[in-house]
Short mmCIF file of N, CA and C in Angstrom, two decimals:
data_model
loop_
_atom_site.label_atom_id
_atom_site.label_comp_id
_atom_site.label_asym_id
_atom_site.label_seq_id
_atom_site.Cartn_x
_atom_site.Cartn_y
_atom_site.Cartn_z
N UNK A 1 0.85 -1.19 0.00
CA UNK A 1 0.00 0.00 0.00
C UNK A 1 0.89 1.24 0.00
N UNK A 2 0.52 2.28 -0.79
CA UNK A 2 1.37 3.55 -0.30
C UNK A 2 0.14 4.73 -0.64
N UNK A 3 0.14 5.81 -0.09
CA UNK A 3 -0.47 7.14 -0.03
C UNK A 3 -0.14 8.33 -0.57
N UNK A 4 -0.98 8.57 -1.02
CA UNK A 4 -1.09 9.85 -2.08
C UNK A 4 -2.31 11.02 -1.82
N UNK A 5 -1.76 11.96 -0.99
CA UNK A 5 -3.20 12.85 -0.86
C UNK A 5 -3.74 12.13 0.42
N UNK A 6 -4.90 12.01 0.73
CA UNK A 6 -5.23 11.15 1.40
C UNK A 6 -7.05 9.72 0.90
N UNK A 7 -5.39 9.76 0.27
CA UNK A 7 -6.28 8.18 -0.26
C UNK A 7 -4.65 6.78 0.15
N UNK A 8 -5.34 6.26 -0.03
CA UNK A 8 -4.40 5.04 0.13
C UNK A 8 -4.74 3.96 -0.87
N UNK A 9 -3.69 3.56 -1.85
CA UNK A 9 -3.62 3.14 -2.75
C UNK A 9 -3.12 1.22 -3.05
N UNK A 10 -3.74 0.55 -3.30
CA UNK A 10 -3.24 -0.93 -3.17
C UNK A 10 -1.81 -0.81 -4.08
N UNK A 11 -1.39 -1.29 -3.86
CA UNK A 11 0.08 -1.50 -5.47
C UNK A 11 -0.79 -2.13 -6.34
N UNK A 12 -1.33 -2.95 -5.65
CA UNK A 12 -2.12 -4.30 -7.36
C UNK A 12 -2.81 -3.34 -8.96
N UNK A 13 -2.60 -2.06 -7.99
CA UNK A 13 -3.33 -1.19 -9.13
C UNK A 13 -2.39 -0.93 -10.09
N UNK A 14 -1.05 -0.90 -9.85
CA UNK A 14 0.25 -0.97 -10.39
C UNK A 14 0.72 -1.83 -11.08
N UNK A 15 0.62 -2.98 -10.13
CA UNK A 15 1.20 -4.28 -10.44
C UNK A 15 0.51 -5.45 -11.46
N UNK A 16 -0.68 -5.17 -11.51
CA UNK A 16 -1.63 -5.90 -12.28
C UNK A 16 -2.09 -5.44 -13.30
N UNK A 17 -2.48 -6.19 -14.44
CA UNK A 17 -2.59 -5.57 -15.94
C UNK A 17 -4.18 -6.06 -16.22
N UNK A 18 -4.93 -5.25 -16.61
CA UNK A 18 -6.77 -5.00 -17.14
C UNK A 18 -6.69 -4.44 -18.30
N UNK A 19 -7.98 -5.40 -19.07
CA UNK A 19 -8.17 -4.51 -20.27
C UNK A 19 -9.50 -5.09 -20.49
N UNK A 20 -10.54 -4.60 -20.21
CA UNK A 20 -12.06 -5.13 -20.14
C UNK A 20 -12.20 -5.54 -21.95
N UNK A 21 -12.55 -6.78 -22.15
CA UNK A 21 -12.54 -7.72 -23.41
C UNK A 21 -14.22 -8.05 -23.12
N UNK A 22 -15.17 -7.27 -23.52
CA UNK A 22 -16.63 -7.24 -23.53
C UNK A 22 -16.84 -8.05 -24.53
N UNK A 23 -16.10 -8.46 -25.69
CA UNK A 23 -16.43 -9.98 -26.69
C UNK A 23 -16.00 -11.04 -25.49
N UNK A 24 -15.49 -11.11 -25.18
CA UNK A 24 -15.65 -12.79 -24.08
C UNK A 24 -16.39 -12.22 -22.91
N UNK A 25 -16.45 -11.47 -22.21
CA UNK A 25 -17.35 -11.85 -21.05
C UNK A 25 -18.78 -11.22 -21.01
N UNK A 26 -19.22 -10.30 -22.40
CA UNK A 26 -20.11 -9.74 -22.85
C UNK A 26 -21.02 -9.00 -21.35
N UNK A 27 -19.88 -8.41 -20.84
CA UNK A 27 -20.41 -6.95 -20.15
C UNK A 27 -20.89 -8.03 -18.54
N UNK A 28 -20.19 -8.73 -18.24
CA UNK A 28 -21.20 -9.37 -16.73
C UNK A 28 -20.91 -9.40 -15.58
N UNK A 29 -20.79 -7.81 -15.61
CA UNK A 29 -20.10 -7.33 -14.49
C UNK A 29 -21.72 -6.01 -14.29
N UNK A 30 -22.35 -6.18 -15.30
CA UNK A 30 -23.37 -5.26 -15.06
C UNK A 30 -24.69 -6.17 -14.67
N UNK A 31 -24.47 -7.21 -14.86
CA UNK A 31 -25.85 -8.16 -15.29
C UNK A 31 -25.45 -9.30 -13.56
N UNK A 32 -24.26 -9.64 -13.44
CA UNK A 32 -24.01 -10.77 -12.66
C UNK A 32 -24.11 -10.01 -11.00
N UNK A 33 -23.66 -10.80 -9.90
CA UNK A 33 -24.02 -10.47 -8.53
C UNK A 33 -25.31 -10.10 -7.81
N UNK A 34 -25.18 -9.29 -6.86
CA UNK A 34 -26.56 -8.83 -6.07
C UNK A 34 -26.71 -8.02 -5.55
N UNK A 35 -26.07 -7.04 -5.97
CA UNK A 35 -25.75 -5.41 -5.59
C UNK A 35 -26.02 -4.82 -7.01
N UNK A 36 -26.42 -3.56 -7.17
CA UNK A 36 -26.23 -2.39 -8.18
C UNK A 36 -24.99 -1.62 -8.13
N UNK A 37 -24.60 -0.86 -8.57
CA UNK A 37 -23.54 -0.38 -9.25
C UNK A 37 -23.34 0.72 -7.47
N UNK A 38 -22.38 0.90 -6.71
CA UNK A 38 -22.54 1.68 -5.93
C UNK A 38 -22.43 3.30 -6.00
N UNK A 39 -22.96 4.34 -5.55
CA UNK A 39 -23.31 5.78 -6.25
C UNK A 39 -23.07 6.60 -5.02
N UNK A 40 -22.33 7.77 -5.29
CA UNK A 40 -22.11 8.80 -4.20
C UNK A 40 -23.48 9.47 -4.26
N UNK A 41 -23.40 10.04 -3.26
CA UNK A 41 -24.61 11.06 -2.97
C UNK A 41 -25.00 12.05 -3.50
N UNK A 42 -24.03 12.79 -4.74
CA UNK A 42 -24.68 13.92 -6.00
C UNK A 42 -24.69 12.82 -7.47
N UNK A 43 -24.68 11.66 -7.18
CA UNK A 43 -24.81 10.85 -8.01
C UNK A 43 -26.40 10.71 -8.37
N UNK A 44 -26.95 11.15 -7.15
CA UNK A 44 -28.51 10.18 -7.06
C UNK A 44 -29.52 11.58 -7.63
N UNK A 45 -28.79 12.81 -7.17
CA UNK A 45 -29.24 13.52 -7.73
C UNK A 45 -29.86 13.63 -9.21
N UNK A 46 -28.37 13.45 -9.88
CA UNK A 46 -27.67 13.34 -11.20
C UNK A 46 -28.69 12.47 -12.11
N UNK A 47 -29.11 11.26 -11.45
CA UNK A 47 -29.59 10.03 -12.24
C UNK A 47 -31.51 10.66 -12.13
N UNK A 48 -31.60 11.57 -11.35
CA UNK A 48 -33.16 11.97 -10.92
C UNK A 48 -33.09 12.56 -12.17
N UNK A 49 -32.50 13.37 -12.49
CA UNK A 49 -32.38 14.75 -12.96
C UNK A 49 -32.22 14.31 -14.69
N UNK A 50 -31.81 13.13 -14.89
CA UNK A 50 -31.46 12.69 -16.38
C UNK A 50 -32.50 11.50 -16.70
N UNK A 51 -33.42 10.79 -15.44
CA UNK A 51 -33.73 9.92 -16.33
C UNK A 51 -34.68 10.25 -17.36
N UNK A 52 -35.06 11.39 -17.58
CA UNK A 52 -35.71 11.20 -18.65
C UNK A 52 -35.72 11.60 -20.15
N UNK A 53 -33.95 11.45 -19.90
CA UNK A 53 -33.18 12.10 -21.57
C UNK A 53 -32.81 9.73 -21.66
N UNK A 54 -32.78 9.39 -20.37
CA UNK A 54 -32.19 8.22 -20.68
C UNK A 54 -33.10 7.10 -20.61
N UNK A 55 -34.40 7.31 -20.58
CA UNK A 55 -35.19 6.67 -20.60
C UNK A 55 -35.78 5.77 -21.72
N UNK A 56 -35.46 6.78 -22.80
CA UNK A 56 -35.62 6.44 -24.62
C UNK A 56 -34.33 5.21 -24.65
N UNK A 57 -33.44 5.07 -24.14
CA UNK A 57 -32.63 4.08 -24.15
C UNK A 57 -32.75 2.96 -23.19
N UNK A 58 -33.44 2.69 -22.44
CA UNK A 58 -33.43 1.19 -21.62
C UNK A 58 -34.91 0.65 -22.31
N UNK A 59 -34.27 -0.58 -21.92
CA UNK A 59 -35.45 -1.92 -21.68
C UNK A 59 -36.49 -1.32 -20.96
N UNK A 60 -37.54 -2.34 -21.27
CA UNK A 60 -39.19 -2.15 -20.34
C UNK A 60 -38.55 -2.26 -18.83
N UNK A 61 -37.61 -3.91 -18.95
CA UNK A 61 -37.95 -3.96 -17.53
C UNK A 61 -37.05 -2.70 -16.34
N UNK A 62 -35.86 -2.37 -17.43
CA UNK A 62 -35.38 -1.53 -16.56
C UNK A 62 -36.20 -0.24 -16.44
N UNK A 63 -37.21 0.41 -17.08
CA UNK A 63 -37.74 1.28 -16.66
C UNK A 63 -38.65 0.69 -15.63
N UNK A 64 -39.50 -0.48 -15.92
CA UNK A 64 -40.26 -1.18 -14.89
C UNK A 64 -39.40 -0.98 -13.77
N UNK A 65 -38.75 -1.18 -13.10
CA UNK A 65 -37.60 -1.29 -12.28
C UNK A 65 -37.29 0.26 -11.66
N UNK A 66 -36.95 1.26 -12.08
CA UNK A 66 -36.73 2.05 -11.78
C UNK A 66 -38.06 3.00 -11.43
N UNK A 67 -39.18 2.72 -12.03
CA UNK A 67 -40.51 3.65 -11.92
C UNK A 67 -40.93 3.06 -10.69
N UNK A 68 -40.91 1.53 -9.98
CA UNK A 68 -41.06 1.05 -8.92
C UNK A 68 -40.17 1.15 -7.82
N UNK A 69 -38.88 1.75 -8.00
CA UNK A 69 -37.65 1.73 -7.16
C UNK A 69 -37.13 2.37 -7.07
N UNK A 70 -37.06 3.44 -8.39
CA UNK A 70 -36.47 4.70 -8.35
C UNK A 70 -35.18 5.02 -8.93
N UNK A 71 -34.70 6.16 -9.19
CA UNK A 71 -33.43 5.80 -10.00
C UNK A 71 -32.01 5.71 -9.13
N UNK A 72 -32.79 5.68 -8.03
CA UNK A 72 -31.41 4.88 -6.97
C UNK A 72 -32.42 4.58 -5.61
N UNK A 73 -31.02 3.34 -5.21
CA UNK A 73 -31.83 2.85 -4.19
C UNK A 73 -30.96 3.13 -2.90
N UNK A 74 -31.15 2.89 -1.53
CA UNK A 74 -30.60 2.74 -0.21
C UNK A 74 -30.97 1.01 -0.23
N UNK A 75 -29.64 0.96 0.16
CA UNK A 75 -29.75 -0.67 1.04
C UNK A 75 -29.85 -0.54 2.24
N UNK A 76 -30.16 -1.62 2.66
CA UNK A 76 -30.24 -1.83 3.95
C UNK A 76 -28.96 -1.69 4.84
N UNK A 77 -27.43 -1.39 4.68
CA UNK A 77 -26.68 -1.07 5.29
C UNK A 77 -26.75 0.57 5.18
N UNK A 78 -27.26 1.40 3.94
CA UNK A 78 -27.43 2.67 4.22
C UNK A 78 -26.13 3.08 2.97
N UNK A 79 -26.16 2.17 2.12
CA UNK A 79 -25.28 2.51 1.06
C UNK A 79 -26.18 2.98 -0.35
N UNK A 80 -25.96 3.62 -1.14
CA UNK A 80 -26.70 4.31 -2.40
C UNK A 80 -26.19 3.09 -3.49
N UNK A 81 -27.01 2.92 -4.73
CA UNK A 81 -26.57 1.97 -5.35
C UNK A 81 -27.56 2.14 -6.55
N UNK A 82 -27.26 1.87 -7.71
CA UNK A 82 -28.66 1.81 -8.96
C UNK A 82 -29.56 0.51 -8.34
N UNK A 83 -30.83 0.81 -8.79
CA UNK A 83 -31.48 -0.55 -8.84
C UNK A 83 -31.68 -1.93 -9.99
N UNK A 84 -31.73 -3.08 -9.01
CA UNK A 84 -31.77 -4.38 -9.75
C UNK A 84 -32.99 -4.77 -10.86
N UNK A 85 -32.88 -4.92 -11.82
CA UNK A 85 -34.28 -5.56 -12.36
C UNK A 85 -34.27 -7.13 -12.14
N UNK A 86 -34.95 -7.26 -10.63
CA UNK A 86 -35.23 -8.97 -10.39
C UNK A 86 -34.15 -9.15 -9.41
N UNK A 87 -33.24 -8.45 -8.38
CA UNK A 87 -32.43 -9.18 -7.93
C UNK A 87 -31.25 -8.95 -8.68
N UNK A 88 -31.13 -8.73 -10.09
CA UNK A 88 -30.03 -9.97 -10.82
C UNK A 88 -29.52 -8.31 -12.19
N UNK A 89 -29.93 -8.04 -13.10
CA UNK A 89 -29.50 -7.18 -13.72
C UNK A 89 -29.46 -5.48 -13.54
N UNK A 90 -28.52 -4.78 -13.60
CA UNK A 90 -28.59 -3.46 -13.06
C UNK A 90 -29.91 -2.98 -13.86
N UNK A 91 -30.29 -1.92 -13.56
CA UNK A 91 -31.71 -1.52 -14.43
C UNK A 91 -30.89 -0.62 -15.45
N UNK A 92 -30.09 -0.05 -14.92
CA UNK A 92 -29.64 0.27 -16.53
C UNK A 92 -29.08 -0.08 -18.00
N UNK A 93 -29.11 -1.69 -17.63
CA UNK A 93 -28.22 -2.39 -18.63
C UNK A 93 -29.16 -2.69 -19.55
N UNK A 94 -28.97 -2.56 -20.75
CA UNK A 94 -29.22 -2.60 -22.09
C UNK A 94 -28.49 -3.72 -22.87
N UNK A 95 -28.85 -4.22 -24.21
CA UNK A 95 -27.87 -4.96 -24.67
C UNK A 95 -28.14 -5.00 -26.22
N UNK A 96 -26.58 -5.66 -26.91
CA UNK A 96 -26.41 -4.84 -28.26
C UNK A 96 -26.92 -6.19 -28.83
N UNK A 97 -27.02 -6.29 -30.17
CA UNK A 97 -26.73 -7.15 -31.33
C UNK A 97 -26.25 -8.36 -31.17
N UNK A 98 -25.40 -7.97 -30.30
CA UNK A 98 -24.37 -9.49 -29.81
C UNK A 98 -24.75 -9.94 -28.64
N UNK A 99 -25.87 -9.39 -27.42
CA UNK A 99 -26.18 -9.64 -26.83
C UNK A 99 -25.02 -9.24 -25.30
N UNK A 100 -24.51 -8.55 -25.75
CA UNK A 100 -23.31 -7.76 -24.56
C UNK A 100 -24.22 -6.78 -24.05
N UNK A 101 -24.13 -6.46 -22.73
CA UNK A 101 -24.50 -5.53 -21.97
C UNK A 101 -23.54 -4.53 -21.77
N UNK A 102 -24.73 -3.32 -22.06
CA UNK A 102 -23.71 -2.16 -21.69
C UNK A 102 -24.84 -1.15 -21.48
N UNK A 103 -24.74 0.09 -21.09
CA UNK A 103 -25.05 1.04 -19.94
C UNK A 103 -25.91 1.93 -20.77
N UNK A 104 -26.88 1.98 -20.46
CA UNK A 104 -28.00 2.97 -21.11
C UNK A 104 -27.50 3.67 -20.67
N UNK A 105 -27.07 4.30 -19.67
CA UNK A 105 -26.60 5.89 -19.39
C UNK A 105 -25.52 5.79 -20.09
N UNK A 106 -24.28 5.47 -20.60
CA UNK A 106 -23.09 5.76 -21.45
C UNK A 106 -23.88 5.56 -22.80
N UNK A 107 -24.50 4.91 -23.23
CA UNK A 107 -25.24 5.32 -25.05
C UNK A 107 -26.09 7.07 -24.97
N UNK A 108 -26.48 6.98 -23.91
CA UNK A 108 -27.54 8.28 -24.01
C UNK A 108 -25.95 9.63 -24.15
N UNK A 109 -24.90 9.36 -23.11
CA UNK A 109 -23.96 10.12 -22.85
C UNK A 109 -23.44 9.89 -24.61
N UNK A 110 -23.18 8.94 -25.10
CA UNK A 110 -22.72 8.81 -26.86
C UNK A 110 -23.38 9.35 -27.61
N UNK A 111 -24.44 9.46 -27.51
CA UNK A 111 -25.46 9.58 -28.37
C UNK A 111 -25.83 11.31 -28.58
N UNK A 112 -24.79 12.08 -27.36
CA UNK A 112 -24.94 13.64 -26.64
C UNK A 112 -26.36 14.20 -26.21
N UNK A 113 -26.82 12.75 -25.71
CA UNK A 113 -28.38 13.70 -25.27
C UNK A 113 -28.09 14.18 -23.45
N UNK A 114 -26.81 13.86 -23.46
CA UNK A 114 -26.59 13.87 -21.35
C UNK A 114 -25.04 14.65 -21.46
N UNK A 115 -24.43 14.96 -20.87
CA UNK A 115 -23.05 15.18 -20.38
C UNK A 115 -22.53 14.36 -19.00
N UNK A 116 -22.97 13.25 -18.86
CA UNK A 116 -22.44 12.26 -17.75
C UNK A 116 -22.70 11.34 -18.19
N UNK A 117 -20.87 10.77 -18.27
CA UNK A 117 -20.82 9.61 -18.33
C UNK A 117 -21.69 8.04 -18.27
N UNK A 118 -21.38 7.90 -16.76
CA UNK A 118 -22.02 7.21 -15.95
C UNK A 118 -21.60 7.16 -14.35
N UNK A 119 -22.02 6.30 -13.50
CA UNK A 119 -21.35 6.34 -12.02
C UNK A 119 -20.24 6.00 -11.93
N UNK A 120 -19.69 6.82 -11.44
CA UNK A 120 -18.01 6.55 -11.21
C UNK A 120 -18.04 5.29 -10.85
N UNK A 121 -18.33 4.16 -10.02
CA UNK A 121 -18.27 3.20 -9.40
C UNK A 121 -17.50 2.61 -11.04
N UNK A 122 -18.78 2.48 -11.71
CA UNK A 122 -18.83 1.96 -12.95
C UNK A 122 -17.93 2.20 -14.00
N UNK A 123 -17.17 3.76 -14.19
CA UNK A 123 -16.55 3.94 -14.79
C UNK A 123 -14.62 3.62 -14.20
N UNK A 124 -14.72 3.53 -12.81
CA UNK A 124 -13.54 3.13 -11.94
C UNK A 124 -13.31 1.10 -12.16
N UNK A 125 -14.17 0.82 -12.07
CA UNK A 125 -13.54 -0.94 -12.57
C UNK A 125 -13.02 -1.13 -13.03
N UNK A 126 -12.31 -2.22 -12.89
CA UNK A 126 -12.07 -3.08 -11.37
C UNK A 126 -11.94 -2.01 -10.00
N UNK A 127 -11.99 -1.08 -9.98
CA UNK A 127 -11.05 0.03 -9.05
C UNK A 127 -11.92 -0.17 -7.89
N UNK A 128 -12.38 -0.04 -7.06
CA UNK A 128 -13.48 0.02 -6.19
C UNK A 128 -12.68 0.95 -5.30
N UNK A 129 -13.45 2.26 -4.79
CA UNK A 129 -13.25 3.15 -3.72
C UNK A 129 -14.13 2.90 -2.63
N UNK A 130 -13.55 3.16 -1.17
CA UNK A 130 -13.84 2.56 0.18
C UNK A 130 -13.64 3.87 0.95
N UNK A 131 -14.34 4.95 1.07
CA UNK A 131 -14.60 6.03 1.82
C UNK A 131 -13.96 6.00 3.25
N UNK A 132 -13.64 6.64 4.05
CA UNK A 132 -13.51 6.05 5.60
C UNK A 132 -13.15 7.89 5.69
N UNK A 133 -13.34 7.91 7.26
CA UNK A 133 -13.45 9.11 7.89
C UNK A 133 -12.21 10.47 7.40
N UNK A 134 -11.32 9.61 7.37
CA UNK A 134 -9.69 10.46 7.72
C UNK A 134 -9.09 10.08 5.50
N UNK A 135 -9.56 9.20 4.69
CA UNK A 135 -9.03 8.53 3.51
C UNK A 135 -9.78 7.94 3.32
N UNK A 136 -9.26 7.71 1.68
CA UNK A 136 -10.45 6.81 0.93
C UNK A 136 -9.24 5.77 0.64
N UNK A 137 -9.84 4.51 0.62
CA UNK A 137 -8.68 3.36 0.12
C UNK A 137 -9.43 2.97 -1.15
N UNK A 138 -8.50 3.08 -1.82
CA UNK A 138 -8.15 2.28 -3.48
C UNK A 138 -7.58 0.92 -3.66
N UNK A 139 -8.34 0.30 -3.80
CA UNK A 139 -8.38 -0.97 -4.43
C UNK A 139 -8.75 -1.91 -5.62
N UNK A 140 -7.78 -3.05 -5.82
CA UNK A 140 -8.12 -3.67 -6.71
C UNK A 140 -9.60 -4.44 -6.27
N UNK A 141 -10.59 -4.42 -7.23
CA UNK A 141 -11.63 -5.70 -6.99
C UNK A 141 -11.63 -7.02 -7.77
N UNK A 142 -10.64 -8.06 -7.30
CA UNK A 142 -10.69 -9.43 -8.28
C UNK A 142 -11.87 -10.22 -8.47
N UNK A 143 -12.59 -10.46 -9.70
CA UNK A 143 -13.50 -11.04 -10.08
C UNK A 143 -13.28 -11.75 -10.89
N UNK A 144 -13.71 -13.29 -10.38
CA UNK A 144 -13.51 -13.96 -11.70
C UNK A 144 -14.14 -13.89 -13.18
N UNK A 145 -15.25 -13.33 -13.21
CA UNK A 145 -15.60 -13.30 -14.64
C UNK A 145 -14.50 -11.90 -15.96
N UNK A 146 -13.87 -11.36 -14.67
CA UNK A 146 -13.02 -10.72 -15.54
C UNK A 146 -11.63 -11.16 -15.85
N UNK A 147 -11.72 -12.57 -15.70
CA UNK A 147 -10.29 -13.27 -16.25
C UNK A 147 -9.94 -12.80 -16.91
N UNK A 148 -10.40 -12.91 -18.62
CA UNK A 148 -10.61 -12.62 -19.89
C UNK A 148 -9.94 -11.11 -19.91
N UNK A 149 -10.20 -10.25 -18.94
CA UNK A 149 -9.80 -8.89 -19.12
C UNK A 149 -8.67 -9.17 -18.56
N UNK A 150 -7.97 -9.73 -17.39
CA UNK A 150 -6.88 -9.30 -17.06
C UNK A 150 -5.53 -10.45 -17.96
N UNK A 151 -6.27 -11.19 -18.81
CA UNK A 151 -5.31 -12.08 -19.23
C UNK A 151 -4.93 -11.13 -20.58
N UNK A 152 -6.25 -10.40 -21.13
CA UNK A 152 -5.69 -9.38 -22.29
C UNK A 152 -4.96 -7.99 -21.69
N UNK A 153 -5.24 -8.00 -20.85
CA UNK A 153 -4.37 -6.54 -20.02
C UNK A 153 -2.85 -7.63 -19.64
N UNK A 154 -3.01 -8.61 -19.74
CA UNK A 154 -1.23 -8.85 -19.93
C UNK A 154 -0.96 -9.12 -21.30
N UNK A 155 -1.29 -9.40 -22.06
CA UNK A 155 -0.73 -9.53 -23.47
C UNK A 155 -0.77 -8.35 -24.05
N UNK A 156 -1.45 -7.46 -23.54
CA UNK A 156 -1.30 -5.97 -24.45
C UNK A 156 -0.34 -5.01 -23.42
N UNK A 157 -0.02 -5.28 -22.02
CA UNK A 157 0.96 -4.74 -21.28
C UNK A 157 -0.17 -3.26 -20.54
N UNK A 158 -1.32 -3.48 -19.75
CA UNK A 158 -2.17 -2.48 -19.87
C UNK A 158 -2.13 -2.56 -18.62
N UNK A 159 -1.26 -1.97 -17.52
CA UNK A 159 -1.74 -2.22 -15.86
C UNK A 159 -3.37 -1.43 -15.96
N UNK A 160 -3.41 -1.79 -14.52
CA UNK A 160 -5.07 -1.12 -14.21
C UNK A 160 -5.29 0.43 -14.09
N UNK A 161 -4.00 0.86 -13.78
CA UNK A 161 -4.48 1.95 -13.26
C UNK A 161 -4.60 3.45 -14.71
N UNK A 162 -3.53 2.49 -15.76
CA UNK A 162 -3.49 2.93 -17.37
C UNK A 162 -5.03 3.02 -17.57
N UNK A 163 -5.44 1.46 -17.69
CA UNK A 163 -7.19 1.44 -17.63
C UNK A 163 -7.67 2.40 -17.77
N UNK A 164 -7.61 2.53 -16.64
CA UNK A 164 -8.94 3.54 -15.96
C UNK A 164 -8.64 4.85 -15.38
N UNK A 165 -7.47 5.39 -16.43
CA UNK A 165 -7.23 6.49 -15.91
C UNK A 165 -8.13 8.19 -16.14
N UNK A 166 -8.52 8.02 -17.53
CA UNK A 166 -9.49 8.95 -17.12
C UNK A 166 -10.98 8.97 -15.93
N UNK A 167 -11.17 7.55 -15.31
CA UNK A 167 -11.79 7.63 -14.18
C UNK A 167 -10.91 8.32 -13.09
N UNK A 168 -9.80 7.66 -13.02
CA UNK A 168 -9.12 8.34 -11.77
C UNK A 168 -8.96 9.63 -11.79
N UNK A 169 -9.02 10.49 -12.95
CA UNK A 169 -9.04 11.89 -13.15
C UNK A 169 -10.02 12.06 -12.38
N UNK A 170 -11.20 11.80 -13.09
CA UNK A 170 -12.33 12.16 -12.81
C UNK A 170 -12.50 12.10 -11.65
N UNK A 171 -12.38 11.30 -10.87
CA UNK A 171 -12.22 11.00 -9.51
C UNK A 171 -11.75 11.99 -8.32
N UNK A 172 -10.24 11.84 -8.85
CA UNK A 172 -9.33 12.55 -7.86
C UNK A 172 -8.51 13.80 -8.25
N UNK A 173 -8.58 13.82 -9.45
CA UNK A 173 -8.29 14.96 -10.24
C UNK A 173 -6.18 14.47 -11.12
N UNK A 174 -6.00 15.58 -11.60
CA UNK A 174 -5.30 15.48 -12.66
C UNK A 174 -4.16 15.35 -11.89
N UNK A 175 -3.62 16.24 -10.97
CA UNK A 175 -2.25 16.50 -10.17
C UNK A 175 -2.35 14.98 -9.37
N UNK A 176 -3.56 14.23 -9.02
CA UNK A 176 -3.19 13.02 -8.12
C UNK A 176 -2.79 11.73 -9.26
N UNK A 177 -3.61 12.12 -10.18
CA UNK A 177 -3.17 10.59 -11.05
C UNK A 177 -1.64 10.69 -11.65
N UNK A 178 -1.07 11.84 -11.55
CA UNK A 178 0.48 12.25 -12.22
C UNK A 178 1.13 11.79 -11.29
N UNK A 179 0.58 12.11 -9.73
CA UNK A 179 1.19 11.32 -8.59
C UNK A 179 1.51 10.04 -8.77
N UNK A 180 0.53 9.48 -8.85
CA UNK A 180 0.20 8.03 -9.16
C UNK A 180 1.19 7.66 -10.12
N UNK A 181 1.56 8.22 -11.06
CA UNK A 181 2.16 7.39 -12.49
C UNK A 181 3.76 7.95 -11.74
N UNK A 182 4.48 8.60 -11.02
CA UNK A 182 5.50 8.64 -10.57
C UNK A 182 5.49 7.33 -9.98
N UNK A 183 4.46 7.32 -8.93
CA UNK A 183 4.76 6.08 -8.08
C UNK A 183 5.24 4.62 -8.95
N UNK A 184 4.19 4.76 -9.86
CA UNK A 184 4.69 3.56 -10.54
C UNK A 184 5.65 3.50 -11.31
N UNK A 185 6.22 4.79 -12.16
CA UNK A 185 7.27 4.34 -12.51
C UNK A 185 8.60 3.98 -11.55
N UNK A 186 8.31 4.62 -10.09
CA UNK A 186 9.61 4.02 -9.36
C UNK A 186 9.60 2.77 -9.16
N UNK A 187 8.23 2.40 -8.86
CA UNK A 187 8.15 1.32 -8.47
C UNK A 187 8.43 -0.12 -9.29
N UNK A 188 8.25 0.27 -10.79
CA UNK A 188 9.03 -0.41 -11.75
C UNK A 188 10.43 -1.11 -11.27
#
């Protein structure tokens, strides 16, 4: 682990190579588990305030889903999160031609009917951020269905934190991710 600002940073973000390969695992990182996508608190705003530029882009059931649940939910630990259609698929997930899932809010954002992306959570993967009073810790999240990504993030030489670096901008801003890429090159 080492610190930057006050976040605290895993190395694996360094040390480990990602490159999300949506032809083999066709997006099931949006569709698989039992949680929604997790969302800061001007996030929920954000998703009130757009669903109805992004609405022309989802499925029945994800609007079903969201008109019953809302465009974010509280869990029961008191965490913010998109809602499930059934338990099982985020309500925002959509899917192409090929049957890959991908993010009604990033087509509506392609398409320029929005200026947001999507939830950082979502746009930070594998990355997962962990809030705490005094720092936020940065971490890798290992999942097996993203084999496929980290076996092409070693054949193309892509650590994680390359990934997903315009998330980490976005995130933490420009002067911390420059931080970041010192660290790693010493750490080379």
């Amino acid at each position: 682990m080492f610190q930057i600002g006050k976040t605290i940073i895993s190395e694996e973000i360094i040390e480990k190579d990602f490159l999300c390969n949506l032809s083999a695992c066709k997006g099931a990182c949006c569709i698989d588990g039992d949680a929604g996508a997790p969302l800061e608190q001007d996030e929920v705003k954000i998703l009130d305030d757009i669903y109805s530029k992004v609405k022309p882009f989802l499925r029945q059931e994800g609007i079903d889903a969201i008109e019953a649940q809302g465009t974010s939910i509280v869990t029961d630990f008191g965490e913010l999160e998109t809602p499930l259609i059934n338990g099982a698929d985020c309500a925002y997930v959509i899917f192409d031609e090929k049957k890959t899932a991908l993010c009604a809010i990033e087509e509506a954002y392609n398409q320029g009917e929005i200026s947001w992306k999507k939830p950082v959570s979502c746009h930070l993967y594998p990355i997962r951020i962990k809030d705490f009073t005094e720092f936020s810790a940065v971490n890798y999240d290992r999942w097996e269905i993203c084999d496929d990504a980290c076996t092409l993030g070693q054949e193309l030489g892509v650590p994680i934190y390359k990934f997903v670096k315009e998330a980490l901008i976005r995130k933490f801003g420009e002067d911390w991710y420059m931080e970041l890429e010192k660290v790693a090159e010493t750490y080379k």
